Amino acid sequence: MAKKAPAEDAGDALLAIGHPKTYGAGVPGVVRALAMSTAQMGVARTVLTLARVNQREGFDCPGCAWPDPSHRHLAEFCENGAKAVAEEATLRRVTRDFFAEHSVADLATRSDHWLGQRGRLTEPMLLREGGTHYEPIAWDAAFDLIAESLQALDDPDEAIFYTSGRTSNEAAFAYQLFVRAFGTNNLPDCSNMCHESSGAALGHTLGIGKGTVTLTDVENSDLVIIAGQNPGTNHPRMLSSLEKVKANGGRIIAVNPLIEAGLKGFRNPQTVKGVLLGGVELTDDYVQIRLNGDLAFFAGLNKLLIDADALDHPFIAEHTSGYDEARAHLEGLDWADLERASGLTRADFERVAEQVRAASSIVVCWAMGLTQHKNSVPTIREIVNFLLLRGNVGRPGAGACPVRGHSNVQGDRTVGINERPPQAFLDSLQARFGFEPPREHGADVVEAIRRMRDGRCGVFLAVGGNFVRATPDTEVTERAMRNVGLTVHVSTKLNGSHAVTGRRALILPTLGRTERDQTGGREQFVTVEDSMGMVHASRGRLDPASGELRSEVDIVCTLAERTLGEAHGIDWAAMRGDYAAIRSHIEAVVPGFDDFERKVTDPQGFALPNGPRDSRTFNTRTGKARFTVNELEIVEVPDGHLLLQTIRSHDQFNTTIYGMDDVYRGITAGRRVVFIHPDDRARAGFADGDIVDLVSTWTGPDGVEERRAIGFRLVDYQTARGCVASYFPETNLLVPLDSVADESGTPTSKSVVVRLEPTDGSPVGVR
Ligand code: SF4
């Protein structure tokens, strides 16, 4: 029997701290997944629904973007995939009675966990100007309200159109077409906050803003280096692939300030070894680097490889440019700086370099731990230098592997969700649809917030996501959102952004990935692209949570019709009626989708072309893979301060909080915690368990700015000295809006300078 949503928002009243785990998954992971699933769906629905996740004729997991293996298991999902599906396929409903009972002001006091546990939205809701409660509105009236608001703007650039990474290729393509036909490139998306730095660095050096490996490359690599990534929680099925790396004789090096259970070991619940024999140890060498020390780490390795002349000279000569300049720069680097920046010793570098020299093929995997720093783009360029030196691109078992955190975030970018679209894409769009698309770059996430803050945004529309909770500088972002005339969220569930509204607000409930889509009176399917460039179909199988739900494609195409009318002669009705019409447009506009409709009927899907991987061709300015010179930049931390990274708990997917535990790190029933090295805590004059405020300091254009997050429990943890960690969205308010990565504009959520202060004002240490 599905359980009722927890009535009260318990917060951290029952917080308990235990011992961190030393392995990921295992039978306990299965038990947690089933407990959460049956609580949301009941037993029968749980079995039926989970049996279809990531299956050939089933639906794609709405969690992360780890690829599906060619051989699918009966249970082809992880613990967090089950939680993601259960939250969407829940039997709980948010009805008009709920909104009548809870004012927007009340909802604004609730945690994202409490809001998310209310269940699925069931009908369109409107918040009138000056209103206190959302009230039902008919779809037609909602579409008219948005269309009129958009048409009333003086300039299309006064509208912002946000996309979260769950949006399908079909909905994303129709959305960007609508937005560009409307006249703007204001298409910020969640990529701006996650792998934008990867795209910028890889595009510059390899000519493609994506990874260059397949799943087979990873599983058959001689050495997999995992930097700034916690796969046990954020990409859990990756652990099965790492288990295969070990079984194939490969080695794993983890580079991470925090000791993470899922990097230490894996107990595969689908094997006897995993259930009865303690599973496998994963990481052979755990490098506990300082936050933001990764550029120094890879530069130091590159320096040692050059010193040892352990290089692939034929590859360098034939396929690369810029080697001499990079070599001269690396040879000039000072070891004292490399040690200080990385928090490592020369011996650490030597030890890793020896393993690198012994490896015939290398894959480097990374995630947010590398992409959310001021120098993230040069850091990832230095990883490319590392791969090029030994020819680890475009051959089996070797390459770059940025692991995407949202199921279709890569696909959305591929089909045009991009505030800085390549001119070639706009040319193809013009050729296909006969209108001149806007050529001026639009606003990314941070710039969008600035424009909302400065009163330059009349309409904000988000397809999916939880914008206000996912973004930095929460207090600034909330004020900015309240400064907008109309805010519109296309959502499946309630979240914090629904309580932080413009002067008027709409919530438009949409179908989830798990649900049957019969828009246009036919069984529709959508497509997604995973981290390794594989495109495959996803078919919803459950009855919609409400008869009032509409698909993202339907919502976007209908809105386009209402707003643009006959303009440009784009046939929105045809796209709404048959998503194959959208796929034929994608085939015409986006390279690599030729014969799209036939190829996507293959249950395994198809691989998009990837020059570096497929043929060592590099669509760069030099026509070669580019070595680069990346200046060593060290985040200076003043005395009495520490470097903070914002992280997810194990019961969390982006800003969706499935539960209040973080079992891998020993946390139960609470989220306001700070993980700190015992020596740093003692040096700051605190005891384990003390409650502190986190105060970030940042020198902005108007001098030093301070931001305070109140009431966090100190938890002794295995973290690099000088580095602390705490969960987002609770600590996003500490990240200044204008503190972004160079070139990519990604918020610097992984290197925030903070100090600790006693919360209740009593002198440090007196308890
Ligand atoms: S690894 Fe990612 S995509 Fe796969 S089931 Fe888990 S959350 Fe879903």
PDB file of C-alpha atoms and ligand atoms in Angstrom, residues 53-54 61-66 76-78 80-82 234-238, ligand 1:
ATOM      1  CA  VAL A  53      13.019   1.305 -16.572  1.00  0.00           C
ATOM      2  CA  ASN A  54      15.781   1.475 -19.182  1.00  0.00           C
ATOM      3  CA  CYS A  61      15.305   6.677 -16.395  1.00  0.00           C
ATOM      4  CA  PRO A  62      14.671  10.379 -15.645  1.00  0.00           C
ATOM      5  CA  GLY A  63      17.781  10.387 -13.422  1.00  0.00           C
ATOM      6  CA  CYS A  64      21.320  10.805 -14.726  1.00  0.00           C
ATOM      7  CA  ALA A  65      22.705  10.160 -18.209  1.00  0.00           C
ATOM      8  CA  TRP A  66      24.805   7.037 -17.669  1.00  0.00           C
ATOM      9  CA  GLU A  76      18.317  -2.228 -15.254  1.00  0.00           C
ATOM     10  CA  PHE A  77      18.293   0.596 -12.730  1.00  0.00           C
ATOM     11  CA  CYS A  78      20.151   1.700  -9.634  1.00  0.00           C
ATOM     12  CA  ASN A  80      18.661   6.428  -7.245  1.00  0.00           C
ATOM     13  CA  GLY A  81      17.083   5.556 -10.564  1.00  0.00           C
ATOM     14  CA  ALA A  82      14.342   3.733  -8.665  1.00  0.00           C
ATOM     15  CA  ASN A 234      25.256  10.626  -8.960  1.00  0.00           C
ATOM     16  CA  HIS A 235      25.788   7.947 -11.654  1.00  0.00           C
ATOM     17  CA  PRO A 236      25.353   4.669  -9.715  1.00  0.00           C
ATOM     18  CA  ARG A 237      25.216   2.224 -12.642  1.00  0.00           C
ATOM     19  CA  MET A 238      28.728   3.450 -13.447  1.00  0.00           C
TER      20      MET A 238
HETATM   21  S1  SF4 B   1      22.656   5.263 -13.227  1.00  0.00           S
HETATM   22 FE1  SF4 B   1      21.540   7.116 -13.668  1.00  0.00          FE
HETATM   23  S2  SF4 B   1      20.325   6.656 -15.510  1.00  0.00           S
HETATM   24 FE2  SF4 B   1      20.994   4.725 -14.619  1.00  0.00          FE
HETATM   25  S3  SF4 B   1      19.302   4.063 -13.331  1.00  0.00           S
HETATM   26 FE3  SF4 B   1      20.764   5.168 -12.048  1.00  0.00          FE
HETATM   27  S4  SF4 B   1      20.047   7.293 -12.024  1.00  0.00           S
HETATM   28 FE4  SF4 B   1      19.028   6.249 -13.719  1.00  0.00          FE
END
